Structures are given as C-alpha cells and as structure tokens.
Coordinates of C-alpha atoms in Angstrom, one line a residue:
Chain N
X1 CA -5.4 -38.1 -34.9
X2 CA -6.7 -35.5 -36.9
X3 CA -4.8 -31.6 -35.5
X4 CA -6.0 -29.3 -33.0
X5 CA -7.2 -25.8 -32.9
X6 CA -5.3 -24.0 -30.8
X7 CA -7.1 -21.9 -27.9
X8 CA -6.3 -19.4 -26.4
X9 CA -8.9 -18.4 -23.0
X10 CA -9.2 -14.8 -22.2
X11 CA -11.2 -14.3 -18.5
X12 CA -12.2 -10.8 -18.2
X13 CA -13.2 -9.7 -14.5
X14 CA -12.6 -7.6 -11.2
X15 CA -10.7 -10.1 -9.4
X16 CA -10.6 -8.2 -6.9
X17 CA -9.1 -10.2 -5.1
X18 CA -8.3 -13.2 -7.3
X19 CA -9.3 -16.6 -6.1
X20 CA -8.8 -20.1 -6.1
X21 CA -12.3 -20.2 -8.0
X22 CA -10.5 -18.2 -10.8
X23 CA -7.7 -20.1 -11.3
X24 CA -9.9 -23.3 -11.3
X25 CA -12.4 -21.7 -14.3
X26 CA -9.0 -22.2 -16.6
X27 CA -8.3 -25.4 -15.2
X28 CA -12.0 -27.3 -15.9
X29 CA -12.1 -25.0 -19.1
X30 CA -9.0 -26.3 -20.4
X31 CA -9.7 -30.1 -19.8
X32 CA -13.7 -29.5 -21.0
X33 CA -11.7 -28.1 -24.5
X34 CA -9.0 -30.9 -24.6
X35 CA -12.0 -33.8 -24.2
X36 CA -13.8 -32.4 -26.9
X37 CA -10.5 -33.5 -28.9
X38 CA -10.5 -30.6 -30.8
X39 CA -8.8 -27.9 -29.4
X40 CA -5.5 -27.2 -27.8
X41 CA -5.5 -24.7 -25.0
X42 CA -2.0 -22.8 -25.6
X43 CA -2.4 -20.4 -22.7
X44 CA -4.6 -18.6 -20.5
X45 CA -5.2 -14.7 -19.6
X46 CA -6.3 -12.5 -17.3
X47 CA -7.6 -9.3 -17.5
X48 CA -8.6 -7.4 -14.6
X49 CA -11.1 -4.6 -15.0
X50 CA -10.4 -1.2 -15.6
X51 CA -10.6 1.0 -12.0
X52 CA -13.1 3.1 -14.5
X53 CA -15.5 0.4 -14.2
X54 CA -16.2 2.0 -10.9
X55 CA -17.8 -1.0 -8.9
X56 CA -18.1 -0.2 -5.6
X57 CA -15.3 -1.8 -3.4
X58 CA -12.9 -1.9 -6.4
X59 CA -9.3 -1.7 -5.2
X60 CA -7.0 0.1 -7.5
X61 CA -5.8 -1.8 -10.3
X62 CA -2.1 -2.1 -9.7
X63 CA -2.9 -3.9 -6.8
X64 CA -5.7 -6.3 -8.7
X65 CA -3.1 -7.0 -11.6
X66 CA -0.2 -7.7 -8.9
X67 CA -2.3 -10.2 -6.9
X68 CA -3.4 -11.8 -9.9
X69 CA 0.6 -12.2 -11.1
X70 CA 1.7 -13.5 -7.4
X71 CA -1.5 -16.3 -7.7
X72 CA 0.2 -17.3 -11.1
X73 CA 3.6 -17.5 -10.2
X74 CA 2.9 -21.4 -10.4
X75 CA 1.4 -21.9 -13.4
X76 CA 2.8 -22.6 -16.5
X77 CA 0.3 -21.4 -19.0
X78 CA -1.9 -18.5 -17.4
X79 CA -0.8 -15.1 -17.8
X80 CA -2.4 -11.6 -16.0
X81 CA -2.5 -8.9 -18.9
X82 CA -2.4 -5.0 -17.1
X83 CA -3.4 -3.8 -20.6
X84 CA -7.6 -3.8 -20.1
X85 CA -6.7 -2.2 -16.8
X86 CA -4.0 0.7 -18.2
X87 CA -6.3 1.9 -20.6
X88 CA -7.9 5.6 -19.8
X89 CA -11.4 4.4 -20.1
X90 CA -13.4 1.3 -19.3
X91 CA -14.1 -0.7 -22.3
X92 CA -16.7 -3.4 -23.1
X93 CA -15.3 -7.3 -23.0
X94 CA -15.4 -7.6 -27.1
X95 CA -13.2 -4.8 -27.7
X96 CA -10.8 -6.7 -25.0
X97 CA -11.4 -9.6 -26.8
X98 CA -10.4 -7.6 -30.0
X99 CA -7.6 -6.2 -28.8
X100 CA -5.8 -10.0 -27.5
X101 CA -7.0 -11.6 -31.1
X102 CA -4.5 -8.8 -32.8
X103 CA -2.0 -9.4 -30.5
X104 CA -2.6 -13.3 -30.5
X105 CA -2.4 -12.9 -34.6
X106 CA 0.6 -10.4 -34.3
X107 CA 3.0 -13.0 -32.3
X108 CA 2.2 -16.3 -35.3
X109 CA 4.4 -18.1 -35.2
X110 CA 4.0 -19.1 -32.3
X111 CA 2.8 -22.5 -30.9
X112 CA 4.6 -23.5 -28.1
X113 CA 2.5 -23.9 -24.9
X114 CA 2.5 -26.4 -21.9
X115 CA 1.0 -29.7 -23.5
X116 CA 0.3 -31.4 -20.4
X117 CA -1.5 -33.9 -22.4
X118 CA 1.9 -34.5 -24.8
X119 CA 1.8 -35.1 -27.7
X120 CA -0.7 -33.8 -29.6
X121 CA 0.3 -30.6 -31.0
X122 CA -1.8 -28.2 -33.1
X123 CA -1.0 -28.0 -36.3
X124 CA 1.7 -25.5 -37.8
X125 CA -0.6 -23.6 -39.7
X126 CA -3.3 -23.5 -37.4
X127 CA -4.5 -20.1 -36.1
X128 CA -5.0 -19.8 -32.9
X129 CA -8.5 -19.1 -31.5
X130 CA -9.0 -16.6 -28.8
X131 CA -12.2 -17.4 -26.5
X132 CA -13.7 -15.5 -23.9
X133 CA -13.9 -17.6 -20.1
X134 CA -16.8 -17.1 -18.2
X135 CA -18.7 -18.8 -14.8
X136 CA -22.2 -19.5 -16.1
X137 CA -23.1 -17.0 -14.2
X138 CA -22.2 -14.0 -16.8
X139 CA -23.6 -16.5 -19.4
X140 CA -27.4 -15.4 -17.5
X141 CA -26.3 -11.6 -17.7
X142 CA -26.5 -11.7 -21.4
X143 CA -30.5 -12.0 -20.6
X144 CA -30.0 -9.0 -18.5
X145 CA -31.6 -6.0 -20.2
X146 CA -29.0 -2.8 -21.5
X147 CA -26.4 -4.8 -19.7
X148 CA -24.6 -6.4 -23.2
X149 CA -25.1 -4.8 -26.6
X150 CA -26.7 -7.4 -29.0
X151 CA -23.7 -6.8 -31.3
X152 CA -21.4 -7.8 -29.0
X153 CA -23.0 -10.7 -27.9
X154 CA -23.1 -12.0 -31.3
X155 CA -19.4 -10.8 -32.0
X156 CA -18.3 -12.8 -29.0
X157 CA -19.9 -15.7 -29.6
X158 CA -19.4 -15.4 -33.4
X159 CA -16.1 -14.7 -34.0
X160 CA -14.6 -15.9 -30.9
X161 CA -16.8 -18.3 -28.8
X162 CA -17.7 -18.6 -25.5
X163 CA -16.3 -21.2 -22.8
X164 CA -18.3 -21.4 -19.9
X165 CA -18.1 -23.4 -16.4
X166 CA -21.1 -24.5 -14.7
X167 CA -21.5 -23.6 -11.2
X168 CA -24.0 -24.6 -8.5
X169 CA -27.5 -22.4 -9.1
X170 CA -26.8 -21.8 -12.5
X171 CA -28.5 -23.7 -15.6
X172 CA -26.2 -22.5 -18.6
X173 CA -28.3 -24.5 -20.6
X174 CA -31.4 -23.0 -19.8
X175 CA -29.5 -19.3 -20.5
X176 CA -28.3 -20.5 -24.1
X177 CA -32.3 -22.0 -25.0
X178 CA -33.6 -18.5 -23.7
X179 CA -31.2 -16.4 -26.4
X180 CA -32.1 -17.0 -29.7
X181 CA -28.5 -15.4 -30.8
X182 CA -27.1 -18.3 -28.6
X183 CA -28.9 -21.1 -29.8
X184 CA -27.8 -20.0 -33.0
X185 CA -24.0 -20.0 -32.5
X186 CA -24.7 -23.2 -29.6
X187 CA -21.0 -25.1 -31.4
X188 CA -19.2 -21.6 -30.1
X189 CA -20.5 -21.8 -26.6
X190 CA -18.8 -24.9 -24.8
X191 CA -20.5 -25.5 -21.3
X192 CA -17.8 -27.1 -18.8
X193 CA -18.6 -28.3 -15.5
X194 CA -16.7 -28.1 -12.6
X195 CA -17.0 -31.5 -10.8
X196 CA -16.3 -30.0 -7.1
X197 CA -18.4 -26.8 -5.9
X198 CA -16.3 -24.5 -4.8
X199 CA -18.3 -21.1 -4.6
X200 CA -15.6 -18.9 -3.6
X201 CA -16.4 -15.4 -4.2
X202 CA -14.7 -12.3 -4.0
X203 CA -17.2 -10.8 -2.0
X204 CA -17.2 -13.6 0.5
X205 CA -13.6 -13.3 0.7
X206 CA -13.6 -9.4 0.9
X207 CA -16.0 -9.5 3.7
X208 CA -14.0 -12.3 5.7
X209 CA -10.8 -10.2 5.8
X210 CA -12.8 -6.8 7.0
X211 CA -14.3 -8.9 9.5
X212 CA -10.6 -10.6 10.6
X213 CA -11.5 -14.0 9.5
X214 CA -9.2 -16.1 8.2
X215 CA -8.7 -17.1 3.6
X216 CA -6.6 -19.3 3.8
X217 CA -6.8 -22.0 1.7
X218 CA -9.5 -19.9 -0.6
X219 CA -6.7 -17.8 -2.3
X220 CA -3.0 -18.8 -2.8
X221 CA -0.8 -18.0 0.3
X222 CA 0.9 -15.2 -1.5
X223 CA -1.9 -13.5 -2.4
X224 CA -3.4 -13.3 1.0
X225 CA 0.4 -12.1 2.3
X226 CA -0.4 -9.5 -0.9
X227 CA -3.5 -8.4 0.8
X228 CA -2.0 -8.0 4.7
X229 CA 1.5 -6.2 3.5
X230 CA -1.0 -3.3 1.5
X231 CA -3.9 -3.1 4.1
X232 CA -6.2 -3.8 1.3
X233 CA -9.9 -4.7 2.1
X234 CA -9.7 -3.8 5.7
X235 CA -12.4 -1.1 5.9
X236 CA -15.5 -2.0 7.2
X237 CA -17.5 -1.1 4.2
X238 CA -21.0 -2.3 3.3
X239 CA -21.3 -5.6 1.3
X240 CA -24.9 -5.2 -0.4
X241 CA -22.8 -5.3 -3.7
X242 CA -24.3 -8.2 -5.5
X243 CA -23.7 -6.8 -8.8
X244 CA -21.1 -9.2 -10.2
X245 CA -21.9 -9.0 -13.9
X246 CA -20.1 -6.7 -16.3
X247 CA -20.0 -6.5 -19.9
Chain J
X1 CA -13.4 -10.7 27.3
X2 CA -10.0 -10.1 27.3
X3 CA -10.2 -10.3 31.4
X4 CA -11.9 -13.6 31.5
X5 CA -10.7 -17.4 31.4
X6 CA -10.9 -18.6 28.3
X7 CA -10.8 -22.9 27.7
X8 CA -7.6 -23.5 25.1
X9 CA -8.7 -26.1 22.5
X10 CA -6.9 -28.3 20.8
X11 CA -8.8 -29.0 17.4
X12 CA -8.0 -33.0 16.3
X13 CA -9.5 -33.7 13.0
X14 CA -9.4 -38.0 12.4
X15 CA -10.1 -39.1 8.9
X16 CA -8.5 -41.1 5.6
X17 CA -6.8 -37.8 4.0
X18 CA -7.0 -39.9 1.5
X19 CA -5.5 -37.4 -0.4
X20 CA -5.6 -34.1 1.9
X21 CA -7.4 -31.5 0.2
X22 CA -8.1 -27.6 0.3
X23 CA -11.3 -28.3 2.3
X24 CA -9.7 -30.0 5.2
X25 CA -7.6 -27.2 5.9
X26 CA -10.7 -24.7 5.5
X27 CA -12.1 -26.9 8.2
X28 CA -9.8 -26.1 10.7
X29 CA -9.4 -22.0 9.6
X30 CA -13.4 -22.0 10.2
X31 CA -13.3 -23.7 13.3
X32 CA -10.4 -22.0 14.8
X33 CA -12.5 -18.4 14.1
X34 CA -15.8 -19.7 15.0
X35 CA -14.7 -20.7 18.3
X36 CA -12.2 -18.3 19.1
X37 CA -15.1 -16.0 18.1
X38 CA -17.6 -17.0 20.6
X39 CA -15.5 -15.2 23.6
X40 CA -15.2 -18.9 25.4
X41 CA -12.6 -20.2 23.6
X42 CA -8.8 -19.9 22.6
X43 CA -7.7 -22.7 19.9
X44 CA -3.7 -22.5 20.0
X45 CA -3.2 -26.1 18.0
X46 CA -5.1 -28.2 15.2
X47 CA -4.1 -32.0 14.6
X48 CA -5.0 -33.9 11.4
X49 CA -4.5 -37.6 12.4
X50 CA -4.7 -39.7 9.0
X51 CA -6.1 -42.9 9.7
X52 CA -4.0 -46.2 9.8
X53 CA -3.5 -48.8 7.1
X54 CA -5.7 -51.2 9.2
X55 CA -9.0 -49.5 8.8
X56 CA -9.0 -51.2 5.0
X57 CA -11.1 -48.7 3.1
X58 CA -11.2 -49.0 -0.8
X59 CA -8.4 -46.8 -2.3
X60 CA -6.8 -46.4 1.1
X61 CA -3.1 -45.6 -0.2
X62 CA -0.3 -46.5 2.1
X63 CA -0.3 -44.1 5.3
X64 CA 3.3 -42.7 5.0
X65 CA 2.5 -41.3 2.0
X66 CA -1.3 -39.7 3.2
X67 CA 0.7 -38.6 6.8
X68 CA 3.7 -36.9 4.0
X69 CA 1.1 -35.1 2.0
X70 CA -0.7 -34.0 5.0
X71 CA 2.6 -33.0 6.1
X72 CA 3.2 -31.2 3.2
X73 CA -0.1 -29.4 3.3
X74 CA 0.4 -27.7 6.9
X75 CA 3.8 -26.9 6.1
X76 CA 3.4 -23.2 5.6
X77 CA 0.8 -23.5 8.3
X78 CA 1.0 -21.6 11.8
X79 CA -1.2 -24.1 14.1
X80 CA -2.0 -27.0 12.1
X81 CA 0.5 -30.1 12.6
X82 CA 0.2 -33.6 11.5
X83 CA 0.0 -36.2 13.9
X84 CA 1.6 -40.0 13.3
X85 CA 0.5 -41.7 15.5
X86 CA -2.9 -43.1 14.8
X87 CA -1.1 -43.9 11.3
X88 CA 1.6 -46.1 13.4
X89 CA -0.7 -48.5 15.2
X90 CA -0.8 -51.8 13.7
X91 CA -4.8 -52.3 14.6
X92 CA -7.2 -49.8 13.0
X93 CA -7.6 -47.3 16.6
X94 CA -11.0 -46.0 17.3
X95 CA -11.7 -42.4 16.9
X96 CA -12.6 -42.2 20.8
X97 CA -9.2 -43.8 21.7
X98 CA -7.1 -41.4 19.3
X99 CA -9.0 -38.2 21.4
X100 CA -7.7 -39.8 24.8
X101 CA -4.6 -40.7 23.1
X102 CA -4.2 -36.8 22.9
X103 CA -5.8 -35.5 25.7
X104 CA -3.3 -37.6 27.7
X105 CA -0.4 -36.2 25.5
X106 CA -1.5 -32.9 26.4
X107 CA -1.7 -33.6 30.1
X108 CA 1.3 -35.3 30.4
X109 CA 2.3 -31.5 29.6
X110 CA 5.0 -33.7 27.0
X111 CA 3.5 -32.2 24.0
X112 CA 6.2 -31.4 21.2
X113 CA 4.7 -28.7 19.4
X114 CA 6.9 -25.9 19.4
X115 CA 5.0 -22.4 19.1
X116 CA 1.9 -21.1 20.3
X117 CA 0.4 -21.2 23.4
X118 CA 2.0 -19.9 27.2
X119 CA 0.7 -23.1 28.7
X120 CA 3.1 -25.6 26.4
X121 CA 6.1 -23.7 26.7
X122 CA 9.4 -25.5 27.2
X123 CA 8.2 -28.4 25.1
X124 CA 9.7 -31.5 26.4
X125 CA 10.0 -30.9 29.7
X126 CA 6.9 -33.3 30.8
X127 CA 5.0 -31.8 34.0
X128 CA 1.8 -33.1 35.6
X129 CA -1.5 -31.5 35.4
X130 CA -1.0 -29.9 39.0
X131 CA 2.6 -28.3 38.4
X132 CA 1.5 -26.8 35.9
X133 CA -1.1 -25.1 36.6
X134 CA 0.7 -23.7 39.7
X135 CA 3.6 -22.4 37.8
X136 CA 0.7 -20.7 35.8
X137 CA -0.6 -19.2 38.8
X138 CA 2.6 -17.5 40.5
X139 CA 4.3 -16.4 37.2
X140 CA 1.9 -16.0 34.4
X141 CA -0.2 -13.4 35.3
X142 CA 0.7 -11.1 32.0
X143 CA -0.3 -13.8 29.7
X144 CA -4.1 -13.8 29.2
X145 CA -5.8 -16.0 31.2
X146 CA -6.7 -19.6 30.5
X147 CA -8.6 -22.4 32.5
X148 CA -5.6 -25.3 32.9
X149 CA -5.0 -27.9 30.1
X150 CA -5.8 -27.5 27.4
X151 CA -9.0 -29.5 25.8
X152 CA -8.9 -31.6 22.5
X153 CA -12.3 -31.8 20.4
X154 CA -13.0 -33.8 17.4
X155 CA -13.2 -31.2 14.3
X156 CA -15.5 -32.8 11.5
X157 CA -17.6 -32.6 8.6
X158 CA -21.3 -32.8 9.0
X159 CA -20.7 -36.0 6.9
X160 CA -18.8 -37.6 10.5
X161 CA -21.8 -36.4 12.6
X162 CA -24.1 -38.5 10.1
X163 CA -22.2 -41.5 10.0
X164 CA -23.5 -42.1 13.5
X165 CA -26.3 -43.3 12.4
X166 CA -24.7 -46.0 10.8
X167 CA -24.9 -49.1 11.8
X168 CA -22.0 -51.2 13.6
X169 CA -19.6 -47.8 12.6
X170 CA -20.0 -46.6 16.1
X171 CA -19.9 -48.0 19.4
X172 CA -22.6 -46.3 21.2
X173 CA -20.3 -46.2 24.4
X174 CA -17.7 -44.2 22.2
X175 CA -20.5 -42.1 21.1
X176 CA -21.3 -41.1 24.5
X177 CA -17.8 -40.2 25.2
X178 CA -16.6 -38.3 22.4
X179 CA -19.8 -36.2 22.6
X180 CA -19.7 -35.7 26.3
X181 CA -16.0 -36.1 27.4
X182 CA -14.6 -34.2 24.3
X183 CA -16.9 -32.8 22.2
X184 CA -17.6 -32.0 18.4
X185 CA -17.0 -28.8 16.2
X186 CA -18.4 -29.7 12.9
X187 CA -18.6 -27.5 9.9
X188 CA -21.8 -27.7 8.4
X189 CA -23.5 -26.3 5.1
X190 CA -25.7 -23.8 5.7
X191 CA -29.2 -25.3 5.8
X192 CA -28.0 -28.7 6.2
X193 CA -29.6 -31.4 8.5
X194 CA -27.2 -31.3 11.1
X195 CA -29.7 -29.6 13.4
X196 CA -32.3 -32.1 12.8
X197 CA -30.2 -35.3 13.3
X198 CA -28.8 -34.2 17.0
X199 CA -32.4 -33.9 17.6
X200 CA -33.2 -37.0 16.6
X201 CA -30.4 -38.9 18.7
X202 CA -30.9 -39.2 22.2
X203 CA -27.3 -39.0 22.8
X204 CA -26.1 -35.9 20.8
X205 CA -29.2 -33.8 22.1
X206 CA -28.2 -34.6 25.6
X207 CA -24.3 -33.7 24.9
X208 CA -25.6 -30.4 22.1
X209 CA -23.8 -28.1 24.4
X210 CA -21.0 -30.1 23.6
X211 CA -21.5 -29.8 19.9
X212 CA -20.6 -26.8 17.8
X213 CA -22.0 -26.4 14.7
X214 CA -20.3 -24.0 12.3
X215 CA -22.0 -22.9 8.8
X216 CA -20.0 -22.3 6.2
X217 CA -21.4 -19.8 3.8
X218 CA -19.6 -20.9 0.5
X219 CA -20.1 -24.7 -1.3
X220 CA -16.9 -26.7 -0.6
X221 CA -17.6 -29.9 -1.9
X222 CA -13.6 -30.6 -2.8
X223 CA -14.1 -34.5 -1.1
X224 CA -11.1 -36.8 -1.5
X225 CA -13.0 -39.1 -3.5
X226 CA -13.7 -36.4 -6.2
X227 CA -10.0 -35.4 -6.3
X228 CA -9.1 -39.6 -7.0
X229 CA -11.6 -39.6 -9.4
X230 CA -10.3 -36.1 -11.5
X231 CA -6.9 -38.2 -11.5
X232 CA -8.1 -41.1 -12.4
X233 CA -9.4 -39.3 -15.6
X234 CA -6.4 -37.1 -16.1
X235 CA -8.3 -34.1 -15.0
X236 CA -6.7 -31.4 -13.2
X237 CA -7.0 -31.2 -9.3
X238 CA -4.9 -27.9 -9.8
X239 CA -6.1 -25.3 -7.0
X240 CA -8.6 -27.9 -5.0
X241 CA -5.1 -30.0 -3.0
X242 CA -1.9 -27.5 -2.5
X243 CA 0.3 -27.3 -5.5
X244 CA 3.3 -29.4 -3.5
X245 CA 0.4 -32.3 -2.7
X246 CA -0.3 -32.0 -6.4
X247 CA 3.0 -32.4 -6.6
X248 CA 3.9 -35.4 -4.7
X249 CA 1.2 -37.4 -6.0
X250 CA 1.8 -36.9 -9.6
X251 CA 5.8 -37.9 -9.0
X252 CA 4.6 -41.2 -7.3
X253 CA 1.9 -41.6 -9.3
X254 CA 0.1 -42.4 -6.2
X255 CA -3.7 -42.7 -7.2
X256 CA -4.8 -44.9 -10.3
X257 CA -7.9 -46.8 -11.2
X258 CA -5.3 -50.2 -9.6
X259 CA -4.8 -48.0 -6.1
X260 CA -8.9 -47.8 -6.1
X261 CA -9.3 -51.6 -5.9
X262 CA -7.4 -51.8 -2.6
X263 CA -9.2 -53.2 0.0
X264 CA -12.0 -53.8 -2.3
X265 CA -14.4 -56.8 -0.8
X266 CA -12.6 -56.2 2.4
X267 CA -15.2 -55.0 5.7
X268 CA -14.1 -51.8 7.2
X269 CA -12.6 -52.4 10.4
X270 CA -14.7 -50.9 12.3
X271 CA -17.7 -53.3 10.9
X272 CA -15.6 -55.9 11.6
X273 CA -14.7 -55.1 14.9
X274 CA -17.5 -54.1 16.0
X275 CA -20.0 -56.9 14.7
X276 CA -17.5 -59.1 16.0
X277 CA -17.8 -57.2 19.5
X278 CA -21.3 -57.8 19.4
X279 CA -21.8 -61.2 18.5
X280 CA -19.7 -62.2 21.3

C-alpha cells in the first residue's frame, strides 16, 4: 500500500448556529478522501466568520466559536479555531487558508490523528495538505460575479484544493465545467456526496427557535442548551437573508 | 386559547427502528409543535413501539437490541419514551392492535410514565375512565383544562400513509379504524403526494379530518436502511443516529452485510397473515 497524503480540512463559515449538517460535511468529506486511497484526513477545523463580515442576523462571535466547541466536544478529530473570528478585520477565505497552512507547517512533526480506518499511516515525511471544506453550494458562488477574486480562486484550488459535498439542488459538476479555472485544477476539487439529505440550515434553524419551535435532533443537545442559557436568536427578526455565500 | 379544552394526545410512532435514527426523533419534535400549534391539541407523551421479531423483515436485528437503542436515543428526552411491548409478543401484532393496546393502557389510568401531564399523576394508582375525570372536575380547576383521557394517534412518515396501498399489508378493516378511531399525524415533504393519495382512497378522504399532515420544510432523508448501508461500507453514520446509538452498535457490531440476509426469502408477516386471512 503505497502512503498517504495527509489532509488536513479547513470549513470556513458563519455557523451561526452550528449544525448537524456541519459536522456531517467533515464526516462524508473525510470518508470521500480516504476512498480515493490517497489521502489521510489528520483533522478537521472550523473557522467561524469574523462578526466584521456583518451578515445580517450574525450573533457575536464568542458565542459562534463557543457553540461550535460544545458541538465538538465528541469528536476526536475536528477542532473550532477563534483565530479567523479574533482578527480586527474580516478577511477573505485564502488568506484563512494561508494562515492554517503556516501554522499546519509550523507544528511538522506532527502526524498523529484519529485513524479510524487503522493502519494506514501517512508517511513520516509527508507534508500535510490543508484543503478548504465547502457544501456545493459555495462551489456555485465562485460563478457569482465580484463575489471571489479570480486570484483567489485559483490559489485555493491551486495550492490547496477544494473538497466539496453534494447537496440536494446543487450540480457541483455542472459549477466546475462552467469555470474554466476549475476544469483546469478538476484533480484539486474532490466532489463528495452525502448519501442522506439532510438540508439543515442555519436559517431554518434560526427561524424555528424565534418562532418557539423545537431543534432538537438538528443540532447537538448542548448546543441547543447553548442557545436557551444566552437568549440567542430569540428576536423576531426578518428572515429574507438568503445570502449564504461568502468569500 | 388558554381558556378552552384542549384534547391531550399521546403520539405512538410503530415501526422496525431498525436502527433508530435522527429523523425518527424529528418526527415526533414536528408533530408535537404542529399539533400543539393548532390551538386543539396538547401532546404530553410520544411512544416509539419497535416492532417485534415476528414481523421477519430482511436485516431485522434482534428487538432487545432496536428497543435498547431506541432507549438510548430518548434518553435525554423530556416526552418521548420507548415502549416494549409490541417487541414482547411472540406473533408479529398489527399496528391497529398496538394503538388499542395503548389507548386501553391509558384508560385503565395505569400508565407508568412518570412526568408530564395533570391527568396521569400518581402513576400507578390504576382509576377508571369515570373517576377520573371526576377528581378532575372538583380539584383541578388551576390546571389548564383538558377533555378526559387522553387520545393516542399513530405518528408516521408519509412513506406509512403510502404503504396502504399495498396490497395484503393492510387489512382494510384496520384501516378504517386506525383512521377513524385513532387517527394519523404524518410528517410529510413539502410537495409530496400525500394530499393526492387520501384523495384517492375512499377511506382516508372520509377519515381526513382525522389525518394531520405536517410539512417539513428541510430534506430528511436519514432512513434506517441508508444508515445499514453507510455501515456496511464503513462509512460514518456520525451525526445522522445519536452518538451513544453510534455507540452501541459499533461495540456489538450489530449491522453487517451477514445481519442483512436475515429473514431473506422469508414473507413479511403481515403478507402472510393476511393472504392467509383471505384465502380462508
């Protein structure tokens, strides 16, 4: 068995709150990569937006990066990373990027990481790769005009690579044909489906709790207990915010 | 609203659990706030009832393990409890006897849940129908008002509604009386058929009062077949089943491409029961 590249996914988003969709984008990403029989995912992060984003409905990021800790209290290989969301200024996803491949490079040696799939470590000398986590849906926002600079897109998908899970609605093929800078770096942009739907958006679950409905079971439980103990998303605010791109 | 009587509901979902998954439990948290919603209706207890051993579907693991995961599952739940006794009985029971089974329970008054609603206080202590409801009337006027016992109704998937159209699944008689005696809350995808099929059954269209369809506004497609088959292929079910389900079947090993050939070649009970029934 020839070695593995280590990987290591970085998902860059509101989270606002965190979900159970979330948590699942690492999970099918991480099984897509270990199929291929080429990489070894050594970890996860996430890295909630900076509050300078300034997305309507944002709560304050201390509360985004603590929910997102509490929901990955249970795993074993995701992390939450404040240091997107401490920064004085918003920043664009491939200086984030930039930022976890120095500290990624800084912490060599360093290759332990939860194999669930034992034995098949990555190779001592291996660098680890750093690759950005995305639902298909920000995959379309690259077509979106002004949204992403063309440099960027290229350095993300060039120097990092793109890993990408399919939901419902979305044709992440059809995005990647449409983008010529895409089709050319197509072996950096893996496409991994997740077999169940499971459309749980923020928004959905922002508008739920305003309204007094019950999330259970669409967040983890201490998240939701997060939410109640802070009085977070309570007031009754519009919900015409359908902007869920970023760059 | 407050002021008038509202019917308490008991919400019984029937089913393989086969394992227990995220979505079964959103059934119930969508039902319980549709119906408390429309003004009518107070839920104060949901019931998942795994099905028994006898009903002989492929990759039908042993009940005590489906009834402990569902256990599991509800454990940091407020209202949803797991039932065992459909899982007991030796002969697969049909759907429309598990509902009596429980309406009973709850008239007998000899329901052991513990919490929740004013009516089932002092669990144990079995009372008749009558008693009851006059100790309600001299002594319970700060509690908020509800009509008597309370009412069980089958929670479901659109997928239950569908199935009858099946042939020899359902007994039309049992039909009849889960839609008119009981009733049906079933969760249905928005823009689904469910509509369309109680209008085209002569039955369901004359019960539709009884029959409350709830949309639910976000894909969740997390069946129990899809969850065997991630295992099966060492993908991760993480996040779709609770993490101490995840648990429990990874420690037992419980679901392999050997526990999908149970029953495999065998007629569902029902089939066989009721082709039997009708070939008599």
């Amino acid at each position: 068995m020839k070695s593995r590249i280590p990987v290591v996914l970085l998902a860059c988003g509101s989270f606002n709150p965190i979900t159970n969709m979330h948590l699942r984008l690492f999970e099918v990403a991480r099984d897509h990569l270990h199929q291929t029989g080429m990489y070894q995912v050594i970890g996860g992060i996430i890295s909630p937006v900076n509050d300078k984003y300034g997305k309507k409905d944002l709560v304050a990021a201390r509360h985004r990066v603590a929910m997102a800790r509490l929901a990955l209290q249970t795993s074993d290989w995701i992390r939450v990373d404040p240091w997107e969301s401490e920064q004085a200024q918003w920043m664009e996803t491939v200086k984030v990027l930039r930022h976890h491949h120095r500290e990624l490079l800084r912490s060599l040696p360093q290759k332990e990481g939860p194999d669930r799939d034992k034995a098949l470590p990555a190779a001592p000398t291996a660098v680890p790769e750093l690759k950005l986590l995305c639902g298909a849906d920000v995959l379309k926002t690259f077509q979106t005009p002004h949204l992403w600079k063309d440099a960027h897109i290229q350095e993300i998908v060039e120097k990092f690579g793109l890993v990408c899970v399919g939901r419902a609605g979305h044709d992440p093929e059809r995005s990647i044909l449409s983008l010529p800078i895409l089709q050319k770096y197509r072996h950096n942009v893996h496409l991994a489906r997740e077999p169940v739907q499971n459309e749980i958006s923020a928004t959905y679950i922002r508008r739920a709790l305003s309204q007094g409905q019950s999330v259970k079971y669409l967040l983890p439980d201490a998240v939701i207990d997060y939410i109640k103990e802070h009085n977070l998303y309570t007031k009754d605010s519009s919900w015409k915010d359908n902007s869920t791109q970023r760059n | 609203m407050e002021n008038s009587e509202k019917t308490e509901l008991v919400l019984l979902a029937c089913g393989s659990f086969n394992p227990i998954t995220n979505m079964h439990l959103r059934l119930f948290e969508l039902a319980k706030d549709y119906m408390n919603g429309t003004g009518k209706y107070k839920v104060i207890k949901g019931i998942i009832s795994p099905v028994g051993d006898a009903y002989k579907k492929k990759g039908l693991i042993s009940a005590h393990h489906r009834v402990f995961m569902a256990q599991l599952a509800t454990k940091n739940s407020e209202w949803v409890e797991v039932d065992t006794w459909e899982s007991l009985q030796k002969e697969w029971v049909e759907t429309a006897k598990v509902l009596r089974h429980h309406q009973e329970k709850l008239e007998a008054g000899s329901c052991d849940h513990q919490q929740g609603s004013p009516v089932l206080e002092r669990p144990g202590r079995k009372r008749k129908w009558a008693e009851q409801r006059q100790d309600f009337s001299h002594k319970k006027s700060l509690e908020p008002k509800t009509k008597g016992v309370p009412k069980v109704k089958l929670l479901c998937g659109a997928d239950l509604l569908e199935s009858f159209g099946v042939p020899n699944l359902w007994k039309r008689e049992d039909i009849t009386q889960i839609v008119g005696d009981y009733g049906l809350v079933c969760i249905t995808r928005a823009g689904n058929d469910a509509q369309k099929f109680i209008y085209e059954s002569d039955v369901l269209w004359k019960h539709q009062n009884n029959i409350h369809l709830v949309n639910e506004w976000i894909t969740n497609d997390i069946s129990s077949t899809k969850i065997r088959r991630a295992l099966i292929r060492g993908q991760s079910i993480r996040y779709l089943v609770p993490d101490v389900v995840q648990e429990y079947i990874e420690k037992h090993n419980l679901y392999s491409s050997e526990s999908e050939e149970r029953n495999v070649g065998v007629i569902l009970a029902p089939l066989q029961r009721n082709i039997a029934e009708a070939n008599s």
